[in-house]
DNA sequence: CCATTAATTGGCA
DNA sequence: TGCCAATTAATGG
């Protein structure tokens, strides 16, 4: 895949508009596990995901990690700190899988907002959704079991990028290791492994391969 | 193949 | 559930 396309944040813009934005930034490819920016660093650019999977996360001094958000094709980040005066990245960011991003300098982002009001509208919508998502995940982490949270995550993945077959099973290519899922759900890798094993045994999911899982939407 | 990294498993707090 | 340790499995040169 090459160049910016009218997906995600750019939805609704004309080819000319896209090309204008394209000239303001540059493409950058990252290898799997490559750091994109660190928390507290000067916020010099915003990123638009063209291909791959990227995470923003927080990490404590012991090295424990918590993935705040996952971004894939069409997503734009960071959201936090976008409209305020703080020009520091709010979290660390790394590519989970090999990724291609469009990098837009911070100064150009202001121009883009000014030139394309529709992107501001998208921002409002995305911020609202992200806010609800975070609150939902937070309350789940307090009120629900790890199993429930992992199942919710799998459902979300299947809705977003799953390929359902006529047999009721939905194939998900998530590009994540179980370690990644653990960091997203907020549990240890051992717990993820055990929950998945239980889902397999109960025929609610099937292991297709590493980074691929098939889920039974009806029983999940 | 071998060296790494990821995933699994059992035991115990 | 978490943490540790011991294995086993999968991956990538």
mmCIF file of C-alpha atoms (C1' of nucleotides) in Angstrom:
data_model
loop_
_atom_site.group_PDB
_atom_site.id
_atom_site.type_symbol
_atom_site.label_atom_id
_atom_site.label_comp_id
_atom_site.label_asym_id
_atom_site.label_seq_id
_atom_site.Cartn_x
_atom_site.Cartn_y
_atom_site.Cartn_z
ATOM 1 C CA UNK A 1 0.000 0.000 0.000
ATOM 2 C CA UNK A 2 1.307 3.386 -0.966
ATOM 3 C CA UNK A 3 0.434 6.927 0.006
ATOM 4 C CA UNK A 4 -2.287 8.428 2.082
ATOM 5 C CA UNK A 5 -5.825 7.342 1.436
ATOM 6 C CA UNK A 6 -9.146 8.775 2.485
ATOM 7 C CA UNK A 7 -9.610 6.446 5.415
ATOM 8 C CA UNK A 8 -9.943 7.127 9.098
ATOM 9 C CA UNK A 9 -9.054 10.687 9.863
ATOM 10 C CA UNK A 10 -8.886 11.617 6.208
ATOM 11 C CA UNK A 11 -12.291 10.208 5.377
ATOM 12 C CA UNK A 12 -14.271 12.573 3.203
ATOM 13 C CA UNK A 13 -11.343 14.577 1.911
ATOM 14 C CA UNK A 14 -10.707 14.916 -1.804
ATOM 15 C CA UNK A 15 -7.654 13.497 -3.513
ATOM 16 C CA UNK A 16 -6.323 17.039 -3.843
ATOM 17 C CA UNK A 17 -6.718 17.629 -0.124
ATOM 18 C CA UNK A 18 -4.959 14.373 0.637
ATOM 19 C CA UNK A 19 -2.119 15.305 -1.652
ATOM 20 C CA UNK A 20 -1.819 18.682 0.055
ATOM 21 C CA UNK A 21 -1.494 16.983 3.422
ATOM 22 C CA UNK A 22 0.881 14.452 1.950
ATOM 23 C CA UNK A 23 3.279 17.244 1.049
ATOM 24 C CA UNK A 24 3.362 18.446 4.640
ATOM 25 C CA UNK A 25 4.811 15.276 6.015
ATOM 26 C CA UNK A 26 6.811 12.175 5.216
ATOM 27 C CA UNK A 27 6.500 8.420 5.295
ATOM 28 C CA UNK A 28 8.396 6.439 7.831
ATOM 29 C CA UNK A 29 8.651 2.703 8.264
ATOM 30 C CA UNK A 30 9.313 1.040 11.593
ATOM 31 C CA UNK A 31 10.401 -2.476 12.379
ATOM 32 C CA UNK A 32 8.519 -4.608 14.840
ATOM 33 C CA UNK A 33 9.374 -3.527 18.405
ATOM 34 C CA UNK A 34 10.960 -0.293 17.284
ATOM 35 C CA UNK A 35 10.375 2.700 19.560
ATOM 36 C CA UNK A 36 8.584 5.607 17.918
ATOM 37 C CA UNK A 37 8.721 8.086 20.796
ATOM 38 C CA UNK A 38 9.073 8.152 24.561
ATOM 39 C CA UNK A 39 6.883 9.695 27.215
ATOM 40 C CA UNK A 40 7.950 13.222 28.031
ATOM 41 C CA UNK A 41 9.838 13.796 24.828
ATOM 42 C CA UNK A 42 9.199 16.971 22.900
ATOM 43 C CA UNK A 43 6.111 16.446 20.779
ATOM 44 C CA UNK A 44 7.506 17.120 17.337
ATOM 45 C CA UNK A 45 5.100 15.203 15.164
ATOM 46 C CA UNK A 46 1.785 13.408 14.863
ATOM 47 C CA UNK A 47 1.366 10.042 13.227
ATOM 48 C CA UNK A 48 -1.101 8.471 10.873
ATOM 49 C CA UNK A 49 -1.032 4.693 10.566
ATOM 50 C CA UNK A 50 -0.937 3.414 7.018
ATOM 51 C CA UNK A 51 -0.017 -0.152 7.792
ATOM 52 C CA UNK A 52 0.895 -2.214 10.789
ATOM 53 C CA UNK A 53 0.135 -2.042 14.499
ATOM 54 C CA UNK A 54 1.363 0.511 17.006
ATOM 55 C CA UNK A 55 0.866 0.833 20.743
ATOM 56 C CA UNK A 56 1.109 3.705 23.182
ATOM 57 C CA UNK A 57 1.943 2.545 26.671
ATOM 58 C CA UNK A 58 3.020 3.561 30.140
ATOM 59 C CA UNK A 59 5.787 1.824 32.011
ATOM 60 C CA UNK A 60 6.951 1.973 35.611
ATOM 61 C CA UNK A 61 10.487 1.815 36.922
ATOM 62 C CA UNK A 62 10.250 -1.968 37.371
ATOM 63 C CA UNK A 63 9.549 -2.303 33.692
ATOM 64 C CA UNK A 64 5.881 -3.172 34.071
ATOM 65 C CA UNK A 65 3.999 -2.036 31.048
ATOM 66 C CA UNK A 66 0.407 -1.082 30.373
ATOM 67 C CA UNK A 67 -0.772 -0.524 26.833
ATOM 68 C CA UNK A 68 -3.084 2.459 26.780
ATOM 69 C CA UNK A 69 -4.040 2.271 23.136
ATOM 70 C CA UNK A 70 -3.545 0.234 20.005
ATOM 71 C CA UNK A 71 -3.516 1.900 16.618
ATOM 72 C CA UNK A 72 -3.895 0.317 13.201
ATOM 73 C CA UNK A 73 -4.588 1.383 9.636
ATOM 74 C CA UNK A 74 -6.474 4.655 9.479
ATOM 75 C CA UNK A 75 -5.797 5.670 13.080
ATOM 76 C CA UNK A 76 -4.181 8.873 14.158
ATOM 77 C CA UNK A 77 -2.203 9.590 17.330
ATOM 78 C CA UNK A 78 -1.411 10.892 19.836
ATOM 79 C CA UNK A 79 -4.854 12.193 20.812
ATOM 80 C CA UNK A 80 -3.914 13.403 24.250
ATOM 81 C CA UNK A 81 -2.145 16.716 24.173
ATOM 82 C CA UNK A 82 -3.414 17.437 20.723
ATOM 83 C CA UNK A 83 -5.286 20.602 21.537
ATOM 84 C CA UNK A 84 -3.541 21.876 24.644
ATOM 85 C CA UNK A 85 -0.338 23.758 25.188
ATOM 86 C CA UNK A 86 1.693 20.810 26.336
ATOM 87 C CA UNK A 87 4.113 19.794 23.685
ATOM 88 C CA UNK A 88 5.286 16.600 25.298
ATOM 89 C CA UNK A 89 4.330 13.091 24.279
ATOM 90 C CA UNK A 90 1.889 11.723 26.873
ATOM 91 C CA UNK A 91 3.088 8.119 26.648
ATOM 92 C CA UNK A 92 5.671 5.899 25.067
ATOM 93 C CA UNK A 93 5.013 4.518 21.634
ATOM 94 C CA UNK A 94 6.350 1.528 19.780
ATOM 95 C CA UNK A 95 5.548 -0.516 16.710
ATOM 96 C CA UNK A 96 4.178 -3.930 17.698
ATOM 97 C CA UNK A 97 4.417 -5.182 14.126
ATOM 98 C CA UNK A 98 6.346 -3.746 11.221
ATOM 99 C CA UNK A 99 4.510 -0.534 10.398
ATOM 100 C CA UNK A 100 4.415 2.299 7.933
ATOM 101 C CA UNK A 101 3.363 5.686 9.262
ATOM 102 C CA UNK A 102 2.804 9.086 7.791
ATOM 103 C CA UNK A 103 4.591 11.593 9.997
ATOM 104 C CA UNK A 104 3.210 15.090 10.200
ATOM 105 C CA UNK A 105 5.264 17.798 11.947
ATOM 106 C CA UNK A 106 3.424 19.484 14.825
ATOM 107 C CA UNK A 107 3.432 22.861 13.091
ATOM 108 C CA UNK A 108 1.844 21.407 10.002
ATOM 109 C CA UNK A 109 -0.867 19.826 12.101
ATOM 110 C CA UNK A 110 -2.132 23.297 13.004
ATOM 111 C CA UNK A 111 -2.287 24.161 9.315
ATOM 112 C CA UNK A 112 -4.174 20.984 8.593
ATOM 113 C CA UNK A 113 -6.734 21.768 11.288
ATOM 114 C CA UNK A 114 -7.169 25.253 9.915
ATOM 115 C CA UNK A 115 -7.504 24.146 6.325
ATOM 116 C CA UNK A 116 -9.721 21.134 6.930
ATOM 117 C CA UNK A 117 -12.442 21.738 9.532
ATOM 118 C CA UNK A 118 -13.761 18.229 8.925
ATOM 119 C CA UNK A 119 -10.679 16.836 10.584
ATOM 120 C CA UNK A 120 -11.541 18.795 13.716
ATOM 121 C CA UNK A 121 -14.924 17.132 13.679
ATOM 122 C CA UNK A 122 -13.257 13.771 13.356
ATOM 123 C CA UNK A 123 -11.084 14.668 16.297
ATOM 124 C CA UNK A 124 -14.112 15.358 18.466
ATOM 125 C CA UNK A 125 -15.675 12.062 17.502
ATOM 126 C CA UNK A 126 -12.492 10.080 18.015
ATOM 127 C CA UNK A 127 -11.737 11.736 21.335
ATOM 128 C CA UNK A 128 -15.211 10.876 22.558
ATOM 129 C CA UNK A 129 -14.889 7.275 21.466
ATOM 130 C CA UNK A 130 -11.421 6.952 22.945
ATOM 131 C CA UNK A 131 -12.606 8.429 26.203
ATOM 132 C CA UNK A 132 -15.490 5.985 26.412
ATOM 133 C CA UNK A 133 -13.210 3.122 25.527
ATOM 134 C CA UNK A 134 -10.747 3.994 28.259
ATOM 135 C CA UNK A 135 -13.466 4.411 30.880
ATOM 136 C CA UNK A 136 -14.953 1.108 29.825
ATOM 137 C CA UNK A 137 -11.621 -0.673 30.084
ATOM 138 C CA UNK A 138 -10.928 0.954 33.423
ATOM 139 C CA UNK A 139 -14.233 -0.025 34.969
ATOM 140 C CA UNK A 140 -13.849 -3.533 33.566
ATOM 141 C CA UNK A 141 -10.431 -3.809 35.163
ATOM 142 C CA UNK A 142 -12.027 -3.085 38.530
ATOM 143 C CA UNK A 143 -15.367 -4.834 38.144
ATOM 144 C CA UNK A 144 -14.722 -7.751 35.834
ATOM 145 C CA UNK A 145 -12.475 -10.792 35.707
ATOM 146 C CA UNK A 146 -9.453 -11.077 33.450
ATOM 147 C CA UNK A 147 -11.329 -13.677 31.454
ATOM 148 C CA UNK A 148 -14.186 -11.272 30.823
ATOM 149 C CA UNK A 149 -11.774 -8.556 29.757
ATOM 150 C CA UNK A 150 -9.934 -10.818 27.339
ATOM 151 C CA UNK A 151 -13.212 -11.992 25.819
ATOM 152 C CA UNK A 152 -14.306 -8.379 25.408
ATOM 153 C CA UNK A 153 -11.038 -7.632 23.700
ATOM 154 C CA UNK A 154 -11.422 -10.580 21.329
ATOM 155 C CA UNK A 155 -14.946 -9.463 20.500
ATOM 156 C CA UNK A 156 -13.712 -5.991 19.740
ATOM 157 C CA UNK A 157 -10.971 -7.373 17.512
ATOM 158 C CA UNK A 158 -13.363 -9.635 15.658
ATOM 159 C CA UNK A 159 -15.667 -6.706 14.998
ATOM 160 C CA UNK A 160 -12.872 -4.488 13.862
ATOM 161 C CA UNK A 161 -10.703 -6.792 11.809
ATOM 162 C CA UNK A 162 -12.092 -10.288 11.941
ATOM 163 C CA UNK A 163 -12.978 -12.392 8.932
ATOM 164 C CA UNK A 164 -16.066 -14.400 9.714
ATOM 165 C CA UNK A 165 -16.742 -17.583 7.847
ATOM 166 C CA UNK A 166 -20.214 -18.994 7.255
ATOM 167 C CA UNK A 167 -19.583 -21.527 9.977
ATOM 168 C CA UNK A 168 -19.926 -18.967 12.723
ATOM 169 C CA UNK A 169 -16.219 -18.815 13.389
ATOM 170 C CA UNK A 170 -14.337 -15.584 12.969
ATOM 171 C CA UNK A 171 -10.641 -15.458 12.186
ATOM 172 C CA UNK A 172 -8.638 -12.713 13.839
ATOM 173 C CA UNK A 173 -5.118 -11.828 12.735
ATOM 174 C CA UNK A 174 -4.107 -9.593 15.593
ATOM 175 C CA UNK A 175 -0.348 -9.374 15.049
ATOM 176 C CA UNK A 176 0.112 -9.450 18.819
ATOM 177 C CA UNK A 177 1.971 -11.845 21.057
ATOM 178 C CA UNK A 178 0.228 -13.108 24.180
ATOM 179 C CA UNK A 179 2.633 -10.857 26.027
ATOM 180 C CA UNK A 180 1.168 -7.871 24.167
ATOM 181 C CA UNK A 181 -2.350 -8.964 25.039
ATOM 182 C CA UNK A 182 -1.322 -9.337 28.649
ATOM 183 C CA UNK A 183 -0.019 -5.787 28.692
ATOM 184 C CA UNK A 184 -3.227 -4.545 27.139
ATOM 185 C CA UNK A 185 -5.554 -6.475 29.445
ATOM 186 C CA UNK A 186 -3.455 -5.737 32.493
ATOM 187 C CA UNK A 187 -2.534 -9.273 33.577
ATOM 188 C CA UNK A 188 0.474 -11.557 33.304
ATOM 189 C CA UNK A 189 1.252 -13.594 30.167
ATOM 190 C CA UNK A 190 0.610 -16.759 32.195
ATOM 191 C CA UNK A 191 -2.928 -15.638 32.881
ATOM 192 C CA UNK A 192 -3.543 -14.925 29.198
ATOM 193 C CA UNK A 193 -2.201 -18.351 28.305
ATOM 194 C CA UNK A 194 -4.453 -20.051 30.833
ATOM 195 C CA UNK A 195 -7.577 -18.149 29.827
ATOM 196 C CA UNK A 196 -6.990 -18.899 26.155
ATOM 197 C CA UNK A 197 -6.437 -22.546 26.947
ATOM 198 C CA UNK A 198 -9.791 -22.594 28.692
ATOM 199 C CA UNK A 199 -11.493 -20.907 25.741
ATOM 200 C CA UNK A 200 -10.007 -23.529 23.419
ATOM 201 C CA UNK A 201 -11.178 -26.339 25.662
ATOM 202 C CA UNK A 202 -14.688 -24.877 25.779
ATOM 203 C CA UNK A 203 -14.714 -24.511 21.981
ATOM 204 C CA UNK A 204 -15.249 -20.798 22.276
ATOM 205 C CA UNK A 205 -12.039 -20.193 20.354
ATOM 206 C CA UNK A 206 -9.461 -22.064 18.341
ATOM 207 C CA UNK A 207 -5.789 -21.519 18.048
ATOM 208 C CA UNK A 208 -4.890 -20.956 14.425
ATOM 209 C CA UNK A 209 -1.273 -20.030 14.905
ATOM 210 C CA UNK A 210 0.797 -17.520 16.735
ATOM 211 C CA UNK A 211 -0.784 -14.128 16.268
ATOM 212 C CA UNK A 212 -3.918 -15.683 14.864
ATOM 213 C CA UNK A 213 -7.007 -16.926 16.605
ATOM 214 C CA UNK A 214 -10.436 -18.016 15.486
ATOM 215 C CA UNK A 215 -13.374 -17.270 17.750
ATOM 216 C CA UNK A 216 -16.867 -18.709 17.927
ATOM 217 C CA UNK A 217 -18.940 -15.536 17.985
ATOM 218 C CA UNK A 218 -22.045 -17.285 19.281
ATOM 219 C CA UNK A 219 -20.407 -18.943 22.261
ATOM 220 C CA UNK A 220 -17.863 -16.282 23.031
ATOM 221 C "C1'" DC B 1 20.679 -26.812 12.884
ATOM 222 C "C1'" DC B 2 21.410 -23.452 16.772
ATOM 223 C "C1'" DA B 3 20.258 -19.412 19.410
ATOM 224 C "C1'" DT B 4 16.483 -16.696 20.800
ATOM 225 C "C1'" DT B 5 12.041 -15.521 21.960
ATOM 226 C "C1'" DA B 6 7.320 -16.954 23.030
ATOM 227 C "C1'" DA B 7 4.142 -19.904 25.201
ATOM 228 C "C1'" DT B 8 2.944 -23.499 28.654
ATOM 229 C "C1'" DT B 9 2.656 -25.687 33.065
ATOM 230 C "C1'" DG B 10 2.991 -26.742 37.907
ATOM 231 C "C1'" DG B 11 3.600 -25.122 42.472
ATOM 232 C "C1'" DC B 12 3.057 -21.787 45.926
ATOM 233 C "C1'" DA B 13 1.890 -17.033 48.023
ATOM 234 C "C1'" DT C 1 -4.316 -13.966 40.034
ATOM 235 C "C1'" DG C 2 0.655 -13.041 40.475
ATOM 236 C "C1'" DC C 3 5.278 -14.619 40.555
ATOM 237 C "C1'" DC C 4 9.043 -18.036 39.767
ATOM 238 C "C1'" DA C 5 11.098 -21.765 37.678
ATOM 239 C "C1'" DA C 6 11.320 -25.471 34.461
ATOM 240 C "C1'" DT C 7 9.990 -27.106 29.920
ATOM 241 C "C1'" DT C 8 8.438 -27.119 25.475
ATOM 242 C "C1'" DA C 9 7.289 -24.888 21.128
ATOM 243 C "C1'" DA C 10 8.022 -21.715 17.490
ATOM 244 C "C1'" DT C 11 10.889 -18.421 14.927
ATOM 245 C "C1'" DG C 12 14.534 -16.503 12.436
ATOM 246 C "C1'" DG C 13 18.945 -16.687 10.928
#
